[in-house]
Tab-separated table of C-alpha atoms and ligand atoms in Angstrom:
chain	number	residue	atom	x	y	z
A	15	MET	CA	-58.759	118.205	94.246
A	16	ILE	CA	-56.491	115.416	92.914
A	17	LYS	CA	-58.345	112.978	95.129
A	18	ASN	CA	-61.701	114.142	93.644
A	19	VAL	CA	-60.519	113.703	90.068
A	20	TYR	CA	-59.193	110.264	90.961
A	21	LEU	CA	-62.497	109.240	92.578
A	22	CYS	CA	-64.468	110.625	89.637
A	23	SER	CA	-62.549	108.614	87.028
A	24	LEU	CA	-62.686	105.518	89.207
A	25	TYR	CA	-66.453	105.986	89.358
A	26	ASN	CA	-66.614	106.269	85.520
A	27	VAL	CA	-64.634	103.082	85.089
A	28	VAL	CA	-66.922	101.227	87.506
A	29	VAL	CA	-70.059	102.462	85.685
A	30	TYR	CA	-68.555	101.550	82.297
A	31	LEU	CA	-67.603	98.054	83.430
A	32	HIS	CA	-71.023	97.622	84.999
A	33	LEU	CA	-72.668	98.570	81.670
A	34	ILE	CA	-70.488	96.150	79.751
A	35	ILE	CA	-71.316	93.393	82.199
A	36	ILE	CA	-75.047	94.124	81.941
A	37	LYS	CA	-74.976	94.285	78.128
A	38	VAL	CA	-72.889	91.167	77.623
A	39	GLY	CA	-74.759	89.487	80.426
A	40	GLN	CA	-78.156	89.970	78.783
A	41	LEU	CA	-77.199	88.154	75.604
A	42	GLN	CA	-75.261	85.474	77.440
A	43	GLU	CA	-78.205	84.951	79.724
A	44	ARG	CA	-80.536	84.565	76.766
A	45	TYR	CA	-78.377	82.237	74.683
A	46	LYS	CA	-76.732	80.057	77.286
A	47	SER	CA	-79.714	77.719	77.100
A	48	TYR	CA	-79.475	77.419	73.286
A	49	ARG	CA	-77.866	73.994	73.119
A	50	GLU	CA	-79.644	72.315	70.167
A	51	PRO	CA	-76.484	72.059	67.997
A	52	GLN	CA	-74.414	70.853	70.957
A	53	LYS	CA	-76.813	67.952	71.511
A	54	PHE	CA	-76.104	66.702	67.993
A	55	MET	CA	-72.370	67.389	68.342
A	56	GLU	CA	-72.254	65.325	71.515
A	57	ALA	CA	-74.118	62.523	69.746
A	58	GLY	CA	-71.484	62.704	66.972
A	59	VAL	CA	-74.020	63.384	64.192
A	60	TYR	CA	-73.736	67.183	63.752
A	61	PRO	CA	-73.830	67.624	59.940
A	62	TYR	CA	-73.049	71.306	59.350
A	63	PHE	CA	-69.993	73.373	58.380
A	64	ARG	CA	-68.018	70.344	57.235
A	65	ALA	CA	-64.835	71.694	55.663
A	66	ILE	CA	-63.974	70.755	52.070
A	67	THR	CA	-60.322	71.024	51.094
A	68	SER	CA	-60.645	70.731	47.296
A	69	LYS	CA	-62.667	72.075	44.360
A	70	GLN	CA	-66.429	71.434	44.341
A	71	GLY	CA	-66.698	68.484	41.926
A	72	THR	CA	-68.415	65.101	41.856
A	73	GLU	CA	-65.789	64.017	44.383
A	74	VAL	CA	-64.375	66.332	47.015
A	75	GLU	CA	-61.642	65.979	49.573
A	76	MET	CA	-62.546	66.223	53.237
A	77	ALA	CA	-60.190	65.516	56.128
A	78	GLY	CA	-57.814	63.806	53.713
A	79	GLN	CA	-60.553	61.483	52.366
A	80	LYS	CA	-62.306	61.461	48.982
A	81	VAL	CA	-66.063	61.793	49.332
A	82	LEU	CA	-68.741	61.479	46.626
A	83	MET	CA	-70.530	64.835	46.436
A	84	PHE	CA	-74.323	64.643	46.182
A	85	GLY	CA	-74.958	67.702	48.316
A	86	SER	CA	-74.058	70.384	45.798
A	87	ASN	CA	-76.166	72.787	43.738
A	88	ALA	CA	-73.626	72.845	40.906
A	89	TYR	CA	-76.042	71.143	38.491
A	90	THR	CA	-73.982	71.969	35.406
A	91	GLY	CA	-70.841	70.599	37.065
A	92	LEU	CA	-68.917	73.725	36.079
A	93	THR	CA	-67.362	74.884	39.360
A	94	GLY	CA	-63.958	73.378	38.588
A	95	ASP	CA	-63.966	74.184	34.861
A	96	GLU	CA	-60.590	75.567	33.760
A	97	ARG	CA	-62.169	78.097	31.352
A	98	ILE	CA	-64.181	79.606	34.192
A	99	ILE	CA	-61.232	79.630	36.556
A	100	ASN	CA	-59.117	81.363	33.896
A	101	ALA	CA	-61.830	83.956	33.188
A	102	ALA	CA	-61.973	84.722	36.917
A	103	LYS	CA	-58.169	84.971	37.111
A	104	GLU	CA	-58.042	87.357	34.151
A	105	ALA	CA	-60.694	89.587	35.729
A	106	LEU	CA	-58.792	89.529	39.007
A	107	ASP	CA	-55.619	90.632	37.202
A	108	LYS	CA	-57.372	93.327	35.182
A	109	TYR	CA	-59.823	94.812	37.729
A	110	GLY	CA	-58.399	93.782	41.117
A	111	SER	CA	-60.027	91.865	43.932
A	112	GLY	CA	-63.084	94.011	44.632
A	113	CYS	CA	-65.109	97.010	43.475
A	114	ALA	CA	-65.020	98.935	46.758
A	115	GLY	CA	-68.533	100.253	46.422
A	116	SER	CA	-72.056	99.720	45.208
A	117	ARG	CA	-73.232	99.526	41.627
A	118	PHE	CA	-75.000	102.854	42.161
A	119	LEU	CA	-71.800	104.825	42.750
A	120	ASN	CA	-68.270	103.592	42.057
A	121	GLY	CA	-68.851	99.811	41.825
A	122	THR	CA	-70.070	99.347	38.241
A	123	LEU	CA	-67.653	97.636	35.830
A	124	ASP	CA	-68.129	97.163	32.098
A	125	LEU	CA	-68.235	93.447	33.031
A	126	HIS	CA	-71.419	93.956	35.103
A	127	VAL	CA	-73.078	95.894	32.297
A	128	GLN	CA	-72.192	93.222	29.748
A	129	LEU	CA	-73.390	90.362	31.950
A	130	GLU	CA	-76.691	92.162	32.569
A	131	LYS	CA	-77.177	92.590	28.830
A	132	GLU	CA	-76.406	88.924	28.132
A	133	LEU	CA	-78.655	87.675	30.939
A	134	ALA	CA	-81.567	89.862	29.806
A	135	GLU	CA	-81.225	88.368	26.344
A	136	PHE	CA	-80.865	84.832	27.730
A	137	GLU	CA	-83.980	85.186	29.880
A	138	GLY	CA	-85.982	86.845	27.082
A	139	LYS	CA	-86.490	90.100	29.000
A	140	GLU	CA	-85.805	93.758	28.178
A	141	ASP	CA	-83.405	94.452	31.028
A	142	CYS	CA	-81.605	92.840	33.947
A	143	LEU	CA	-79.689	93.769	37.104
A	144	CYS	CA	-76.908	91.778	38.778
A	145	PHE	CA	-76.667	91.645	42.578
A	146	SER	CA	-73.935	90.241	44.814
A	147	THR	CA	-76.084	87.299	45.982
A	148	GLY	CA	-79.350	85.680	44.991
A	149	PHE	CA	-80.631	86.186	48.524
A	150	SER	CA	-80.215	89.953	48.215
A	151	VAL	CA	-82.186	89.918	44.934
A	152	ASN	CA	-85.275	88.471	46.620
A	153	ALA	CA	-84.818	90.386	49.864
A	154	GLY	CA	-84.376	93.693	48.029
A	155	VAL	CA	-86.659	93.418	45.016
A	156	LEU	CA	-89.751	92.213	46.885
A	157	ALA	CA	-89.303	94.975	49.430
A	158	VAL	CA	-89.680	97.667	46.765
A	159	VAL	CA	-91.788	96.369	43.882
A	160	VAL	CA	-94.869	95.994	46.079
A	161	GLY	CA	-95.884	98.281	48.932
A	162	ARG	CA	-98.775	99.607	50.976
A	163	GLY	CA	-102.144	98.740	49.434
A	164	ASP	CA	-100.617	95.913	47.344
A	165	TYR	CA	-100.655	92.159	47.921
A	166	ILE	CA	-97.858	89.607	47.782
A	167	ILE	CA	-98.894	85.981	47.539
A	168	CYS	CA	-96.367	83.154	47.977
A	169	ASP	CA	-96.294	79.376	47.909
A	170	ASP	CA	-95.719	78.241	51.495
A	171	ARG	CA	-92.549	76.378	50.472
A	172	ASP	CA	-90.925	79.383	48.797
A	173	HIS	CA	-87.280	79.981	49.643
A	174	ALA	CA	-86.293	81.832	52.838
A	175	SER	CA	-85.040	84.815	50.804
A	176	ILE	CA	-88.544	85.266	49.350
A	177	VAL	CA	-90.035	85.056	52.831
A	178	ASP	CA	-87.611	87.710	54.072
A	179	GLY	CA	-88.213	89.981	51.056
A	180	ARG	CA	-91.939	89.634	51.633
A	181	ARG	CA	-91.493	90.622	55.285
A	182	LEU	CA	-89.564	93.747	54.279
A	183	SER	CA	-92.363	94.913	52.010
A	184	PHE	CA	-95.325	96.957	53.256
A	185	ALA	CA	-97.632	94.916	51.018
A	186	LYS	CA	-100.183	92.608	52.624
A	187	GLN	CA	-98.603	89.158	52.910
A	188	LEU	CA	-100.508	86.031	51.978
A	189	HIS	CA	-99.518	82.482	51.221
A	190	TYR	CA	-101.130	79.393	49.774
A	191	LYS	CA	-100.592	75.681	50.408
A	192	HIS	CA	-97.712	74.243	48.414
A	193	ASN	CA	-98.651	73.934	44.732
A	194	ASP	CA	-102.367	74.000	45.680
A	195	MET	CA	-103.996	76.004	42.903
A	196	GLU	CA	-107.422	75.855	44.520
A	197	ASP	CA	-106.029	77.458	47.650
A	198	LEU	CA	-104.299	80.129	45.541
A	199	GLU	CA	-107.520	80.854	43.675
A	200	ASN	CA	-109.483	81.064	46.935
A	201	ILE	CA	-107.078	83.753	48.097
A	202	LEU	CA	-107.084	85.673	44.797
A	203	LYS	CA	-110.899	85.703	44.717
A	204	THR	CA	-110.988	87.803	47.886
A	205	LEU	CA	-108.590	90.502	46.652
A	206	PRO	CA	-109.566	93.761	44.914
A	207	LYS	CA	-109.381	93.399	41.128
A	208	GLU	CA	-107.559	96.707	40.600
A	209	ALA	CA	-104.983	96.262	43.426
A	210	VAL	CA	-101.423	95.229	42.519
A	211	LYS	CA	-101.104	91.513	43.355
A	212	LEU	CA	-97.735	89.789	42.945
A	213	ILE	CA	-97.561	85.989	43.008
A	214	VAL	CA	-94.004	84.889	43.879
A	215	VAL	CA	-92.975	81.307	43.392
A	216	ASP	CA	-89.892	79.068	43.199
A	217	GLY	CA	-89.651	77.594	39.688
A	218	VAL	CA	-88.073	74.452	41.146
A	219	PHE	CA	-88.562	73.903	44.872
A	220	SER	CA	-85.097	73.661	46.322
A	221	MET	CA	-85.591	70.879	48.851
A	222	GLU	CA	-88.298	68.741	47.242
A	223	GLY	CA	-87.263	69.130	43.580
A	224	ASP	CA	-90.817	69.556	42.266
A	225	LEU	CA	-91.822	72.343	39.867
A	226	CYS	CA	-94.285	75.172	40.371
A	227	LYS	CA	-97.523	74.848	38.403
A	228	LEU	CA	-96.710	77.755	36.156
A	229	PRO	CA	-99.368	77.147	33.445
A	230	GLU	CA	-102.134	77.200	36.094
A	231	ILE	CA	-100.608	80.225	37.838
A	232	VAL	CA	-100.565	82.096	34.516
A	233	GLU	CA	-104.255	81.271	33.998
A	234	LEU	CA	-105.028	82.680	37.439
A	235	LYS	CA	-102.917	85.739	36.639
A	236	HIS	CA	-105.253	86.570	33.767
A	237	LYS	CA	-108.430	85.687	35.618
A	238	TYR	CA	-107.610	87.849	38.654
A	239	ASN	CA	-105.367	90.546	37.134
A	240	CYS	CA	-102.084	89.695	38.899
A	241	SER	CA	-98.339	89.789	38.214
A	242	ILE	CA	-95.887	86.899	38.577
A	243	MET	CA	-92.278	86.607	39.751
A	244	VAL	CA	-90.462	83.270	39.379
A	245	ASP	CA	-87.304	82.346	41.303
A	246	GLU	CA	-85.160	80.369	38.844
A	247	ALA	CA	-82.325	79.616	41.310
A	248	HIS	CA	-82.674	75.886	40.607
A	249	GLY	CA	-84.171	76.231	37.134
A	250	VAL	CA	-81.305	77.949	35.294
A	251	GLY	CA	-78.880	75.398	33.845
A	252	VAL	CA	-81.425	72.612	34.346
A	253	PHE	CA	-84.684	73.367	32.501
A	254	GLY	CA	-85.611	75.076	29.232
A	255	ARG	CA	-83.685	75.746	26.059
A	256	GLU	CA	-79.944	75.917	26.831
A	257	GLY	CA	-80.884	75.961	30.517
A	258	ARG	CA	-82.922	79.194	30.507
A	259	GLY	CA	-85.107	77.846	33.288
A	260	VAL	CA	-88.618	76.739	34.131
A	261	CYS	CA	-90.384	79.737	32.511
A	262	ASP	CA	-88.789	78.802	29.200
A	263	HIS	CA	-89.478	75.095	29.822
A	264	PHE	CA	-93.212	75.885	29.974
A	265	GLY	CA	-92.955	78.373	27.073
A	266	LEU	CA	-94.313	81.063	29.413
A	267	THR	CA	-91.458	83.560	29.672
A	268	ASP	CA	-93.594	86.394	28.273
A	269	GLU	CA	-96.289	85.730	30.873
A	270	VAL	CA	-93.877	86.051	33.796
A	271	ASP	CA	-93.214	89.641	34.828
A	272	LEU	CA	-90.000	89.165	36.797
A	273	ILE	CA	-87.452	86.340	36.606
A	274	MET	CA	-84.918	85.974	39.389
A	275	GLY	CA	-81.821	83.788	39.247
A	276	THR	CA	-78.569	83.114	41.049
A	277	PHE	CA	-74.968	82.490	39.978
A	278	SER	CA	-74.284	80.258	42.992
A	279	LYS	CA	-75.626	77.061	41.467
A	280	SER	CA	-75.443	76.310	37.716
A	281	LEU	CA	-73.396	79.426	36.955
A	282	ALA	CA	-70.462	78.316	39.123
A	283	SER	CA	-69.939	81.593	40.933
A	284	ILE	CA	-71.736	83.849	43.404
A	285	GLY	CA	-74.249	86.612	42.695
A	286	GLY	CA	-77.798	86.893	41.455
A	287	PHE	CA	-80.008	88.667	38.934
A	288	ILE	CA	-83.463	90.034	38.326
A	289	ALA	CA	-84.782	90.303	34.757
A	290	GLY	CA	-87.948	92.031	33.563
A	291	ASP	CA	-89.390	94.867	31.502
A	292	ALA	CA	-87.344	98.051	31.147
A	293	ASP	CA	-89.602	100.239	33.318
A	294	THR	CA	-89.798	97.892	36.297
A	295	ILE	CA	-86.058	97.254	36.162
A	296	ASN	CA	-85.429	101.003	35.932
A	297	PHE	CA	-87.454	101.454	39.129
A	298	ILE	CA	-85.590	98.637	40.926
A	299	ARG	CA	-82.236	100.010	39.743
A	300	HIS	CA	-82.930	103.341	41.458
A	301	THR	CA	-84.770	102.239	44.610
A	302	CYS	CA	-83.704	98.755	45.674
A	303	ARG	CA	-81.766	99.001	48.920
A	304	THR	CA	-79.832	95.716	48.638
A	305	TYR	CA	-78.654	96.902	45.206
A	306	ILE	CA	-77.840	100.500	46.091
A	307	PHE	CA	-76.469	100.091	49.617
A	308	SER	CA	-74.377	96.960	49.121
A	309	ALA	CA	-71.074	96.466	47.262
A	310	SER	CA	-71.257	95.064	43.748
A	311	ASP	CA	-70.246	91.509	42.925
A	312	THR	CA	-66.501	91.039	42.555
A	313	PRO	CA	-64.778	91.154	39.140
A	314	ALA	CA	-63.776	87.481	39.461
A	315	ALA	CA	-67.314	86.361	40.401
A	316	THR	CA	-68.839	88.372	37.548
A	317	ALA	CA	-66.397	87.060	34.952
A	318	ALA	CA	-66.877	83.487	36.204
A	319	ALA	CA	-70.677	83.729	35.893
A	320	MET	CA	-70.360	85.195	32.385
A	321	GLU	CA	-68.020	82.416	31.233
A	322	ALA	CA	-70.372	79.801	32.737
A	323	LEU	CA	-73.257	81.363	30.817
A	324	HIS	CA	-71.252	81.166	27.565
A	325	ILE	CA	-70.460	77.489	28.222
A	326	LEU	CA	-74.089	76.738	29.034
A	327	LYS	CA	-75.171	78.240	25.716
A	328	SER	CA	-72.500	76.520	23.664
A	329	GLU	CA	-72.552	73.030	25.223
A	330	PRO	CA	-76.075	71.560	25.097
A	331	GLU	CA	-74.543	68.136	25.784
A	332	ARG	CA	-74.041	69.272	29.404
A	333	LEU	CA	-77.812	69.517	29.929
A	334	GLU	CA	-78.287	66.158	28.212
A	335	ALA	CA	-75.722	64.556	30.552
A	336	LEU	CA	-77.451	66.054	33.595
A	337	TRP	CA	-80.826	64.646	32.550
A	338	LYS	CA	-79.371	61.237	31.668
A	339	VAL	CA	-77.797	60.814	35.088
A	340	THR	CA	-80.869	62.326	36.815
A	341	LYS	CA	-83.192	59.812	35.134
A	342	TYR	CA	-80.856	57.018	36.122
A	343	ALA	CA	-80.851	58.120	39.780
A	344	LEU	CA	-84.643	58.611	39.877
A	345	ARG	CA	-85.188	55.129	38.475
A	346	ARG	CA	-82.729	53.491	40.855
A	347	PHE	CA	-84.104	55.175	43.999
A	348	ARG	CA	-87.646	54.178	42.977
A	349	GLU	CA	-86.504	50.585	42.323
A	350	GLU	CA	-84.945	50.393	45.784
A	351	GLY	CA	-88.204	51.534	47.383
A	352	PHE	CA	-87.235	55.032	48.534
A	353	GLU	CA	-89.976	57.607	49.056
A	354	ILE	CA	-88.930	60.456	46.751
A	355	GLY	CA	-92.084	62.599	46.574
A	356	ASP	CA	-92.984	64.521	43.411
A	357	THR	CA	-89.515	65.492	42.258
A	358	GLU	CA	-89.048	66.118	38.547
A	359	SER	CA	-85.524	67.505	38.736
A	360	PRO	CA	-81.916	66.677	39.691
A	361	ILE	CA	-82.915	67.416	43.312
A	362	ILE	CA	-84.008	64.088	44.809
A	363	PRO	CA	-85.537	64.170	48.293
A	364	LEU	CA	-85.139	60.915	50.200
A	365	TYR	CA	-87.786	61.147	52.901
A	366	VAL	CA	-86.896	60.039	56.426
A	367	HIS	CA	-89.705	61.664	58.486
A	368	ASP	CA	-87.627	61.838	61.662
A	369	ILE	CA	-85.073	64.487	62.642
A	370	ASP	CA	-82.720	62.239	64.631
A	371	LYS	CA	-82.692	59.590	61.905
A	372	THR	CA	-82.109	62.295	59.272
A	373	PHE	CA	-78.908	63.329	61.051
A	374	LEU	CA	-77.935	59.704	61.543
A	375	VAL	CA	-78.399	58.902	57.849
A	376	THR	CA	-76.258	61.938	56.940
A	377	LYS	CA	-73.485	60.815	59.291
A	378	MET	CA	-73.604	57.153	58.220
A	379	ALA	CA	-73.560	58.206	54.554
A	380	PHE	CA	-70.573	60.431	55.200
A	381	ASP	CA	-68.738	57.578	56.912
A	382	ALA	CA	-69.496	55.495	53.819
A	383	GLY	CA	-67.955	58.224	51.615
A	384	VAL	CA	-71.190	59.917	50.442
A	385	PHE	CA	-71.952	63.593	51.096
A	386	ILE	CA	-75.672	64.448	51.253
A	387	ASN	CA	-77.537	67.220	53.043
A	388	PRO	CA	-80.044	66.813	55.878
A	389	VAL	CA	-83.229	68.875	55.517
A	390	ILE	CA	-85.063	69.645	58.747
A	391	PRO	CA	-87.406	72.477	59.850
A	392	PRO	CA	-87.594	75.348	59.008
A	393	ALA	CA	-86.451	74.127	55.564
A	394	CYS	CA	-89.355	71.622	55.590
A	395	ALA	CA	-92.373	70.711	57.702
A	396	PRO	CA	-91.419	68.877	60.978
A	397	GLN	CA	-92.951	65.602	59.766
A	398	ASP	CA	-91.286	65.817	56.333
A	399	THR	CA	-87.562	65.645	57.140
A	400	LEU	CA	-85.405	64.235	54.367
A	401	VAL	CA	-81.910	63.962	52.985
A	402	ARG	CA	-81.359	65.820	49.739
A	403	PHE	CA	-79.473	64.003	46.972
A	404	ALA	CA	-78.544	66.356	44.111
A	405	LEU	CA	-76.918	65.616	40.768
A	406	MET	CA	-74.418	67.340	38.513
A	407	ALA	CA	-73.946	66.933	34.755
A	408	SER	CA	-70.483	65.586	35.513
A	409	HIS	CA	-71.630	62.681	37.723
A	410	THR	CA	-71.212	59.253	36.167
A	411	GLU	CA	-73.759	56.448	36.479
A	412	GLU	CA	-71.133	54.459	38.344
A	413	GLN	CA	-70.847	57.229	40.962
A	414	VAL	CA	-74.634	57.443	41.289
A	415	GLU	CA	-74.858	53.684	41.673
A	416	ARG	CA	-72.307	53.791	44.511
A	417	GLY	CA	-74.391	56.495	46.187
A	418	VAL	CA	-77.663	54.588	45.736
A	419	GLN	CA	-76.175	51.373	47.131
A	420	ALA	CA	-74.628	53.052	50.173
A	421	LEU	CA	-77.890	54.843	50.962
A	422	THR	CA	-80.015	51.736	50.391
A	423	LYS	CA	-77.924	49.861	52.946
A	424	ILE	CA	-78.254	52.686	55.489
A	425	PHE	CA	-81.999	53.235	54.957
A	426	LYS	CA	-82.599	49.491	55.378
A	427	GLU	CA	-80.417	49.282	58.484
A	428	LEU	CA	-82.388	52.138	60.062
A	429	GLU	CA	-85.667	50.593	58.875
A	430	ILE	CA	-86.671	53.662	56.868
A	431	ILE	CA	-87.237	51.462	53.819
A	432	LYS	CA	-87.850	47.722	53.641
B	530	PLP	C1	-84.760	79.095	45.594
B	530	PLP	C2	-83.601	79.929	46.034
B	530	PLP	N1	-83.674	81.259	45.887
B	530	PLP	C3	-82.655	82.060	46.257
B	530	PLP	C4	-81.503	81.556	46.807
B	530	PLP	C5	-80.407	82.481	47.230
B	530	PLP	O1	-79.353	82.419	46.333
B	530	PLP	P1	-77.839	82.743	46.718
B	530	PLP	O2	-77.221	81.491	47.226
B	530	PLP	O3	-77.257	83.195	45.429
B	530	PLP	O4	-77.846	83.817	47.741
B	530	PLP	C6	-81.368	80.173	46.969
B	530	PLP	C7	-80.133	79.603	47.543
B	530	PLP	O5	-80.111	78.669	48.274
B	530	PLP	C8	-82.455	79.342	46.577
B	530	PLP	O6	-82.384	78.020	46.734
């Protein structure tokens, strides 16, 4: 009897271990050949996950060295602002470190409600919802606002979060060539007039820095009975009155049905928002899974975003400084013969057209004390690799000049420019 029990449990252990080995083995088997990152590590040019040991400003500290930061999305230059840091600290003291639940149940603070009210007003919409990231706004909102029998039409360079939101929706998914209004119209022509058709577009394209053709898209909206959602992740704090974004810049806020934004760039925090008419927002508030089934943004993050919004509204000189330094950088890169595409924003793409050279430029720039980001597929087409040089309102012309000169030397050495 004792022997039987012993054998039985031994058998169970063997089966259990066997299962573990098979399970772990399957994944290990599949991923042991994934060695792309290692190739670049071995070549000494791997450009990701580089640790910063200071605040995110125009200069950051990395491995004990000061590096000029041109890889940030902090266009307003507010991430180290003492007023924002103090607002976050006060919220931390008053409300604690987290909300321990979703907005739907126990995670709503008066701070969230106030920020939503202020953002709705800022964006010229009836209502607004705050999410814990910008990604979860796009992923969640697109999944619910259009469904079976509807159509969702995107620019083929829209952000990954729009692509993922589109995939989560049961609507028919279509996309048009980047900023090609003829292609968009050719698609719209084929769709039923009465069906719900949502055009979703980045206001500012995050890698190339060009703007969507909103006036033309609005014309097509009327011609083919569509709705429009604009992602203002890179528009807020950069374009429009007091940095309201690209919709405001074009004077077309009322024509855009939904405006999405994030706190992770100009608003010096983390989180995101969707603004629109009261009925659509009411529907999203009660159905959107990334809103209902995910914890709300932290008190500190919410307070920081709100303080950044107040500063944005009260300090127009910040926007002026951003545009002054942006114009300077655009002019200097053009003078030096860089290919910078159609950018019209503080995001300046410096085209390399070669993945290996893109990594090499990033590494050589870093060694010269300049932080820039490499952009390779899937963030761009394989033939369009680039390094992304982005400005903040707090950059000085002297800092930009140092960046331009370092990059000119590297691009010439690698024969990317003459
Ligand atoms: C155009 C665009 N939309 C959405 C997002 C997602 O925003 P977040 O960083 O707040 O998740 C980003 C961030 O990179 C973005 O560039």
